[in-house]
């Protein structure tokens, strides 16, 4: 079986505009596409999970700067070192037909936007109750994003993936402890739903940077 972290890739083909310069290229996308997905999160009660947008890091796609523009206004687009885009949920930006503009070095045609369901917060220690609540919220949000009628054919997630900062850079060996039994884990650590159903307590010696669903194919 193939285990993979669940990342939903999407790009708004009908609404991409590219402007080239000698230094960078600008990719502009309609804000509406982001808003529609953020609305799904905001109209329901998912206290434990969120939708994260990012630009996968490649040599052809490194973010230089970003902005959100309308005909009359311009706002900065925050992003981090992992090229996650912090896009606001704002009905006015949708009404004003806002554009999300991303300035990148390299070949803008090689860029893409990834959308990922993930935990709002990460921490060092989890109880079984907390892990079950987290997987429950992820399943409900993914159903909502899938839409009718395909959500009735979607299989539930198979567990959780915990991602950690690059251990080769900080020299830390990542340890996971399940019910008192300690083991070394990789930069990406997958915990199956079956294991979650059996354990009582999970802890790490290093806080995960991302907790997201994983599926088995």
Short mmCIF file of C-alpha atoms in Angstrom, two decimals:
data_model
loop_
_atom_site.label_atom_id
_atom_site.label_comp_id
_atom_site.label_asym_id
_atom_site.label_seq_id
_atom_site.Cartn_x
_atom_site.Cartn_y
_atom_site.Cartn_z
CA UNK A 1 0.00 0.00 0.00
CA UNK A 2 1.10 3.54 -0.68
CA UNK A 3 0.92 5.95 2.23
CA UNK A 4 0.83 9.62 1.43
CA UNK A 5 0.16 12.89 3.14
CA UNK A 6 -3.07 14.35 1.86
CA UNK A 7 -2.32 17.54 -0.05
CA UNK A 8 -4.97 18.87 -2.39
CA UNK A 9 -3.32 20.60 -5.34
CA UNK A 10 -5.31 23.19 -7.20
CA UNK A 11 -4.72 26.08 -9.52
CA UNK A 12 -7.24 28.44 -11.02
CA UNK A 13 -6.47 27.90 -14.70
CA UNK A 14 -9.10 30.33 -15.98
CA UNK A 15 -7.86 33.18 -13.84
CA UNK A 16 -4.05 33.13 -13.96
CA UNK A 17 -2.24 36.16 -15.32
CA UNK A 18 1.54 36.32 -15.67
CA UNK A 19 3.72 39.41 -15.98
CA UNK A 20 7.42 38.92 -16.72
CA UNK A 21 10.41 41.09 -15.91
CA UNK A 22 14.17 40.58 -16.05
CA UNK A 23 14.23 39.72 -12.35
CA UNK A 24 10.91 38.08 -11.44
CA UNK A 25 7.54 37.05 -12.75
CA UNK A 26 4.18 37.84 -11.21
CA UNK A 27 1.40 35.27 -10.99
CA UNK A 28 -2.05 36.75 -10.36
CA UNK A 29 -5.01 34.63 -9.30
CA UNK A 30 -8.59 35.56 -8.55
CA UNK A 31 -9.20 35.88 -4.81
CA UNK A 32 -12.61 34.25 -5.30
CA UNK A 33 -11.05 30.80 -5.67
CA UNK A 34 -9.38 31.09 -2.26
CA UNK A 35 -12.48 32.67 -0.71
CA UNK A 36 -14.74 29.79 -1.77
CA UNK A 37 -12.53 27.31 0.06
CA UNK A 38 -12.07 29.49 3.12
CA UNK A 39 -15.83 29.98 3.27
CA UNK A 40 -16.30 26.25 3.67
CA UNK A 41 -14.10 26.35 6.77
CA UNK A 42 -15.71 29.46 8.23
CA UNK A 43 -19.37 28.56 7.72
CA UNK A 44 -19.01 25.37 9.78
CA UNK A 45 -17.56 24.73 13.21
CA UNK A 46 -14.12 23.16 12.80
CA UNK A 47 -12.31 24.34 15.93
CA UNK A 48 -9.28 22.08 15.48
CA UNK A 49 -8.43 22.33 11.78
CA UNK A 50 -7.84 24.84 9.02
CA UNK A 51 -7.04 25.06 5.32
CA UNK A 52 -3.51 26.16 4.44
CA UNK A 53 -2.41 27.45 1.03
CA UNK A 54 1.20 27.27 -0.09
CA UNK A 55 3.48 27.48 -3.09
CA UNK A 56 5.67 24.34 -3.23
CA UNK A 57 9.33 25.36 -3.03
CA UNK A 58 11.33 24.61 -6.17
CA UNK A 59 14.28 26.22 -7.93
CA UNK A 60 11.80 27.58 -10.47
CA UNK A 61 9.37 28.99 -7.93
CA UNK A 62 10.73 31.06 -5.03
CA UNK A 63 8.48 33.80 -3.67
CA UNK A 64 9.98 37.29 -3.69
CA UNK A 65 6.90 39.20 -2.53
CA UNK A 66 3.13 39.10 -2.59
CA UNK A 67 0.09 41.36 -2.51
CA UNK A 68 -3.69 41.36 -2.73
CA UNK A 69 -5.11 44.06 -4.99
CA UNK A 70 -8.46 45.47 -6.02
CA UNK A 71 -9.16 48.31 -8.43
CA UNK A 72 -8.70 50.84 -5.63
CA UNK A 73 -6.58 49.22 -2.90
CA UNK A 74 -3.50 47.10 -2.33
CA UNK A 75 -2.65 44.97 0.72
CA UNK A 76 0.48 42.96 1.59
CA UNK A 77 0.25 39.18 1.29
CA UNK A 78 2.05 37.58 4.25
CA UNK A 79 3.97 34.32 3.70
CA UNK A 80 6.62 32.37 5.59
CA UNK A 81 9.86 30.51 4.80
CA UNK A 82 7.88 27.40 3.83
CA UNK A 83 6.02 29.63 1.31
CA UNK A 84 2.72 29.25 3.08
CA UNK A 85 0.35 32.03 2.03
CA UNK A 86 -1.68 33.66 4.80
CA UNK A 87 -4.76 34.65 2.83
CA UNK A 88 -7.54 36.46 4.75
CA UNK A 89 -11.20 35.50 4.68
CA UNK A 90 -12.83 38.71 3.52
CA UNK A 91 -16.19 38.91 1.68
CA UNK A 92 -15.37 42.47 0.61
CA UNK A 93 -12.29 41.30 -1.30
CA UNK A 94 -14.49 38.85 -3.16
CA UNK A 95 -17.05 41.56 -3.96
CA UNK A 96 -14.25 43.86 -5.15
CA UNK A 97 -12.91 41.09 -7.42
CA UNK A 98 -9.57 41.00 -5.66
CA UNK A 99 -6.44 39.44 -7.13
CA UNK A 100 -3.78 37.49 -5.24
CA UNK A 101 -0.42 38.46 -6.74
CA UNK A 102 2.70 36.37 -6.13
CA UNK A 103 6.08 37.58 -7.38
CA UNK A 104 8.47 34.68 -7.96
CA UNK A 105 11.96 34.13 -9.28
CA UNK A 106 12.34 31.44 -11.91
CA UNK A 107 9.74 30.18 -14.35
CA UNK A 108 6.28 31.13 -13.10
CA UNK A 109 4.69 28.51 -15.34
CA UNK A 110 6.30 25.87 -13.11
CA UNK A 111 4.59 27.23 -9.99
CA UNK A 112 1.49 25.72 -8.41
CA UNK A 113 -0.74 26.36 -5.42
CA UNK A 114 -1.24 23.59 -2.89
CA UNK A 115 -4.11 23.40 -0.41
CA UNK A 116 -3.77 21.29 2.72
CA UNK A 117 -6.07 20.52 5.62
CA UNK A 118 -4.05 20.63 8.82
CA UNK A 119 -4.32 21.11 12.58
CA UNK A 120 -4.63 24.74 13.68
CA UNK A 121 -2.18 24.15 16.50
CA UNK A 122 0.58 21.62 17.17
CA UNK A 123 1.99 20.57 20.52
CA UNK A 124 4.24 18.06 22.23
CA UNK A 125 1.61 15.86 23.91
CA UNK A 126 -1.67 14.35 22.70
CA UNK A 127 -4.26 12.15 24.38
CA UNK A 128 -6.27 9.64 22.39
CA UNK A 129 -9.35 11.83 22.83
CA UNK A 130 -7.53 14.79 21.27
CA UNK A 131 -6.27 12.73 18.32
CA UNK A 132 -9.74 11.30 17.64
CA UNK A 133 -11.27 14.77 17.75
CA UNK A 134 -8.61 15.99 15.32
CA UNK A 135 -9.20 13.20 12.80
CA UNK A 136 -12.96 13.73 13.18
CA UNK A 137 -12.70 17.43 12.29
CA UNK A 138 -10.41 16.64 9.36
CA UNK A 139 -12.89 14.15 7.95
CA UNK A 140 -15.78 16.59 8.29
CA UNK A 141 -13.85 19.42 6.63
CA UNK A 142 -12.69 17.19 3.77
CA UNK A 143 -16.30 16.11 3.21
CA UNK A 144 -17.31 19.75 2.98
CA UNK A 145 -14.51 20.59 0.55
CA UNK A 146 -15.37 17.57 -1.58
CA UNK A 147 -18.95 18.71 -2.07
CA UNK A 148 -22.09 16.86 -3.06
CA UNK A 149 -22.33 14.08 -4.15
CA UNK A 150 -18.65 13.04 -4.14
CA UNK A 151 -18.32 13.38 -0.37
CA UNK A 152 -20.43 10.21 -0.01
CA UNK A 153 -17.80 8.27 -1.97
CA UNK A 154 -14.76 9.62 -0.14
CA UNK A 155 -12.99 7.18 2.15
CA UNK A 156 -12.19 8.44 5.66
CA UNK A 157 -8.59 9.44 6.29
CA UNK A 158 -6.29 6.63 7.38
CA UNK A 159 -4.56 8.50 10.20
CA UNK A 160 -2.29 11.48 10.79
CA UNK A 161 1.08 12.67 9.54
CA UNK A 162 3.32 14.66 11.88
CA UNK A 163 5.99 16.78 10.19
CA UNK A 164 9.05 18.14 11.99
CA UNK A 165 11.71 20.73 11.24
CA UNK A 166 14.70 19.41 9.32
CA UNK A 167 16.55 17.32 11.87
CA UNK A 168 19.80 17.49 9.87
CA UNK A 169 19.87 21.25 10.32
CA UNK A 170 19.33 21.33 14.07
CA UNK A 171 20.98 18.01 14.97
CA UNK A 172 17.98 16.83 17.00
CA UNK A 173 16.94 13.18 16.97
CA UNK A 174 13.15 13.10 16.94
CA UNK A 175 11.60 10.74 19.48
CA UNK A 176 7.97 9.65 19.77
CA UNK A 177 6.61 8.05 22.93
CA UNK A 178 3.39 6.01 22.81
CA UNK A 179 2.10 4.85 26.18
CA UNK A 180 5.62 4.94 27.64
CA UNK A 181 7.34 3.17 24.73
CA UNK A 182 9.90 5.43 23.05
CA UNK A 183 11.08 5.19 19.43
CA UNK A 184 13.04 7.24 16.91
CA UNK A 185 10.98 8.70 14.06
CA UNK A 186 11.71 10.41 10.75
CA UNK A 187 11.05 13.98 9.74
CA UNK A 188 7.60 12.77 8.64
CA UNK A 189 5.94 10.39 11.08
CA UNK A 190 2.70 8.63 10.19
CA UNK A 191 0.29 7.30 12.78
CA UNK A 192 -2.45 5.02 11.48
CA UNK A 193 -6.06 5.29 12.59
CA UNK A 194 -5.84 1.77 13.98
CA UNK A 195 -2.92 2.81 16.19
CA UNK A 196 -4.74 5.95 17.31
CA UNK A 197 -7.70 3.78 18.33
CA UNK A 198 -5.41 1.67 20.54
CA UNK A 199 -3.13 4.20 22.24
CA UNK A 200 -3.81 6.34 25.29
CA UNK A 201 -1.07 8.96 25.06
CA UNK A 202 1.37 10.25 22.42
CA UNK A 203 4.26 12.63 23.01
CA UNK A 204 7.28 13.98 21.14
CA UNK A 205 10.55 15.55 22.25
CA UNK A 206 10.18 18.13 19.46
CA UNK A 207 7.02 19.97 18.54
CA UNK A 208 5.65 19.08 15.09
CA UNK A 209 5.50 21.90 12.57
CA UNK A 210 2.49 20.42 10.75
CA UNK A 211 -0.14 17.80 11.62
CA UNK A 212 -2.17 16.72 8.59
CA UNK A 213 -4.29 13.79 7.33
CA UNK A 214 -2.81 10.87 5.47
CA UNK A 215 -4.53 8.36 3.22
CA UNK A 216 -3.68 4.84 2.15
CA UNK A 217 -3.97 3.82 -1.49
#
